Structures are given as C-alpha cells and as structure tokens.
Short mmCIF file of C-alpha atoms in Angstrom, two decimals:
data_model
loop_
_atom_site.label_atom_id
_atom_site.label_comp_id
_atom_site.label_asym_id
_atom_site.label_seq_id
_atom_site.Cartn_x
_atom_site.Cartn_y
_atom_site.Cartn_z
CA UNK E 13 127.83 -4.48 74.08
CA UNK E 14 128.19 -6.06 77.42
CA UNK E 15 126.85 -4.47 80.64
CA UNK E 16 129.64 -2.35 82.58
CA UNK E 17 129.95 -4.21 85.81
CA UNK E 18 129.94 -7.00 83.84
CA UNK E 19 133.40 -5.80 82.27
CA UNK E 20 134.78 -5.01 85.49
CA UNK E 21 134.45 -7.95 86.93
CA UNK E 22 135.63 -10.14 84.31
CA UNK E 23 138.68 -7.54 84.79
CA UNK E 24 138.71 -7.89 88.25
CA UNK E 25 138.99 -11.70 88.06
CA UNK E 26 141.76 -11.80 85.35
CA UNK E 27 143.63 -9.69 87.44
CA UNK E 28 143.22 -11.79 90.69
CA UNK E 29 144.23 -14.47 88.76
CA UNK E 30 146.95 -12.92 87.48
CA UNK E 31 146.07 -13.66 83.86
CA UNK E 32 147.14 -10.48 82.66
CA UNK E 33 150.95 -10.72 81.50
CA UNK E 34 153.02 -7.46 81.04
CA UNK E 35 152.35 -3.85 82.76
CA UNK E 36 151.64 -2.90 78.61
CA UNK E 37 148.93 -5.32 78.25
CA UNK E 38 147.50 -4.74 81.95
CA UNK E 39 147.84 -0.93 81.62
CA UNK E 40 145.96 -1.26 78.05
CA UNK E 41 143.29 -3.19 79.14
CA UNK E 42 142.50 -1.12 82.30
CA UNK E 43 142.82 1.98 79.50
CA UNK E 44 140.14 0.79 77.85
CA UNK E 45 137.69 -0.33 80.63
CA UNK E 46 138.09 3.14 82.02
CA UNK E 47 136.82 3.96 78.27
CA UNK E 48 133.65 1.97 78.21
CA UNK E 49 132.73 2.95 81.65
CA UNK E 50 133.17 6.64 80.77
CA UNK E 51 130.92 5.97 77.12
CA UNK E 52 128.10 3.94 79.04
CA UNK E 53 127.96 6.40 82.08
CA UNK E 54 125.33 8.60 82.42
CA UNK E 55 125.83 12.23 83.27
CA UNK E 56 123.50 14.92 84.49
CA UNK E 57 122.87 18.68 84.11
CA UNK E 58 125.45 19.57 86.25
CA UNK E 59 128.80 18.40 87.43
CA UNK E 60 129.46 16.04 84.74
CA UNK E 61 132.63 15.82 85.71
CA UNK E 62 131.99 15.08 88.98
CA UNK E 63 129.93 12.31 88.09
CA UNK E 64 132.39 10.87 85.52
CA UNK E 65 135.36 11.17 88.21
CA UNK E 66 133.12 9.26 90.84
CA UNK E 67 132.14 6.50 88.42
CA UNK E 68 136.35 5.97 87.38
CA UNK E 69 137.10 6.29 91.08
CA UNK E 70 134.86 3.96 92.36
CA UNK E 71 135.76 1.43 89.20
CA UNK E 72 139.66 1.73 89.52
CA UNK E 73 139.15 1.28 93.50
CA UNK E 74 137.69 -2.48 92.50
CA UNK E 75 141.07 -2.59 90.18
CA UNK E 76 142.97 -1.73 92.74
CA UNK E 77 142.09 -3.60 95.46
CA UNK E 78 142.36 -7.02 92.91
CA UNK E 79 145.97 -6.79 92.67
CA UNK E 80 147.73 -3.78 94.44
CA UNK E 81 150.91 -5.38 93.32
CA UNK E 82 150.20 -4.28 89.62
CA UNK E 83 151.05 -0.64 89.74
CA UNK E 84 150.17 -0.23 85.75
CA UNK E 85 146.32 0.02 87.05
CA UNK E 86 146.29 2.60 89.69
CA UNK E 87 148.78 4.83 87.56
CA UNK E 88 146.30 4.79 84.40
CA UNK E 89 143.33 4.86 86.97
CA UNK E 90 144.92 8.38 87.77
CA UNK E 91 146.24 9.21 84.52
CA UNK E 92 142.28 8.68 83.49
CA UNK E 93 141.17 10.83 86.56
CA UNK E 94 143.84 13.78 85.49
CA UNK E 95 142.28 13.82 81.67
CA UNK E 96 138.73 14.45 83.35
CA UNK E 97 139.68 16.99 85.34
CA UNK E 98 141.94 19.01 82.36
CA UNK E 99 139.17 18.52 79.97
CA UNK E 100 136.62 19.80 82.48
CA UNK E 101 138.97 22.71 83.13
CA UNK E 102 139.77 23.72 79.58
CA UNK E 103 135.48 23.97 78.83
CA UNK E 104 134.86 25.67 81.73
CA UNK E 105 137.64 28.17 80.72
CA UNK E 106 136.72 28.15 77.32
CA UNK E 107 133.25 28.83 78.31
CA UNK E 108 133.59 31.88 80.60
CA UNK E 109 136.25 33.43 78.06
CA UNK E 110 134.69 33.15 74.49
CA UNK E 111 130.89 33.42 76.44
CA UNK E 112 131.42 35.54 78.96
CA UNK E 113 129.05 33.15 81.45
CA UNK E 114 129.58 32.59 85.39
CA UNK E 115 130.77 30.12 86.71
CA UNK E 116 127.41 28.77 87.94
CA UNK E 117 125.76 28.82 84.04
CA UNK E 118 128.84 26.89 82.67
CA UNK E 119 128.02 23.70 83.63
CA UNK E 120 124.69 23.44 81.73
CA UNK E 121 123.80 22.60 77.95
CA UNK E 122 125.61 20.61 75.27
CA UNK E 123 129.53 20.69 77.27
CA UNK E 124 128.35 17.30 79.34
CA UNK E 125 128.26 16.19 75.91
CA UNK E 126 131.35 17.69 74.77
CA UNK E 127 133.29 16.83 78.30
CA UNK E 128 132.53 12.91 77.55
CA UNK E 129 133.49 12.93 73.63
CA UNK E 130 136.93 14.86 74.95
CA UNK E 131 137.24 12.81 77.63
CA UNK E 132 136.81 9.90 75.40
CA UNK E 133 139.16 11.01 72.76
CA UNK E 134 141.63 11.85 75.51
CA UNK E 135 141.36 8.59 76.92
CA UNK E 136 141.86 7.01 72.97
CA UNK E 137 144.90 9.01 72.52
CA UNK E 138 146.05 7.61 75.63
CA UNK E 139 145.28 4.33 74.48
CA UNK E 140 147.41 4.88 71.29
CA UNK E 141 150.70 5.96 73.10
CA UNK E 142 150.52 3.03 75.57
CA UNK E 143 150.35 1.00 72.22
CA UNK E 144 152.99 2.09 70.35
CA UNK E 145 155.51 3.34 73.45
CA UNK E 146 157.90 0.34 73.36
CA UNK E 147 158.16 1.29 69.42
CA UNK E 148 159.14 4.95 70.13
CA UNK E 149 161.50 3.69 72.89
CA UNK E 150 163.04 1.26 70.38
CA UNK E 151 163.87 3.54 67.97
CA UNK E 152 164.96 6.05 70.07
CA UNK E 153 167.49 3.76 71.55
CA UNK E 154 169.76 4.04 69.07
CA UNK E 155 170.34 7.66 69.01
CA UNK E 156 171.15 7.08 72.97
CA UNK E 157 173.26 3.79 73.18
CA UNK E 158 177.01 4.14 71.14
CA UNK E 159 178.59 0.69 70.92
CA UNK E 160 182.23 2.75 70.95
CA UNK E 161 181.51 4.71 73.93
CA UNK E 162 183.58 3.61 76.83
#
C-alpha cells in the first residue's frame, strides 16, 4: 500500500486541478483518504484520540487549502473529526460505567485499538451512505413529488 503523504498529495493535486467531478465523487474520495490515514496512523498509550484528530486535522487542512471552493471536503473533513470524537466518547463512557475506572486509567490498554477499528468502521459506514445517497433520494422522490398536485 502506498505511503500516506503520498496519497494526500496525489489528492491534493487532483483537486487543484480540479480533476475531481461531482461533490459525490470528491466527498468519497476525501472519505476514504481520511480512512487510510486513520488505518496507517500510529497511536500511543494515551490520547489516541487526540492523536487521530491531529493527524485528520492537519490532513484535511492540506484538502482544504487545495480548493476551498469544494465544500464536499471540509464538510466530510468534519464529519470524520465528529466520528472520532463520539467514538472516543462512547469508550470512555463505556469504560468508567461497566469498569468502574477514572477518568485518568481509561485511556490505557486495548481501547486505542478499539477507538481506531470503530473509528474505522464509522468512517466505512460513512463511506457506504455517501455511496448509495442519490439511490435513497431517488426512490424517495416519488413518495414526495405528485404529478396531479397543483
């Protein structure tokens, strides 16, 4: 699999050059970048999170800053960012409920594990509905539209 910053900036360039057509296709791709730099990141002891929010951060900045005009990338930058920080949240509550741990013992042991497969799997799900939303739309529509309505 190819390096990480190698992704980005082959990212980066398409969308300078405005090779990526469609707020689907852009919003997809960025989708999965975030992915592969969430599965290839590293994470210590502690504040996983942390370290997984600073490494999308600092990759969707780059995004960003190639073409501010396509709003697709910031929005799934953030949508990405939000998932962390939920899946983060719902360990660390899970923890100190069903363990009965402070808050300072929580972030050791197998969760940096478990906060990157959820993240991950969050982040796949997320995938799928950007995927398959103009499909949902589209059948939806005709429950909304009534060619006899005035």
């Amino acid at each position: 699999m190819p390096d990480v910053q190698t992704l980005v900036n082959d990212f980066v360039n398409q969308l300078k050059k405005r090779k990526i057509e469609g707020s689907q296709a852009t919003a997809k791709q960025t989708a999965e970048l975030l992915r592969s730099v969430i599965s290839q990141q590293r994470v210590p002891q502690t504040n996983q999170a942390t370290a997984l929010i600073n490494a999308v951060r600092a990759v969707g900045e780059k995004l960003i800053a190639a073409n501010p005009v396509e709003l697709a990338v910031g929005n799934i930058v953030r949508r990405v960012l939000h998932i962390i920080r939920e899946e983060d949240l719902s360990l660390a509550t899970a923890a100190i409920a069903g363990l009965g741990l402070s808050a300072t013992t929580v972030d050791k042991g197998p969760r940096g594990r478990k906060l990157k497969h959820d993240v991950i799997e969050a982040v796949n799900e997320l995938i799928q509905d950007i995927s398959t939303c103009y499909e949902q739309i589209a059948e939806q529509a005709v429950e909304h539209i009534h060619q006899k309505k005035k």
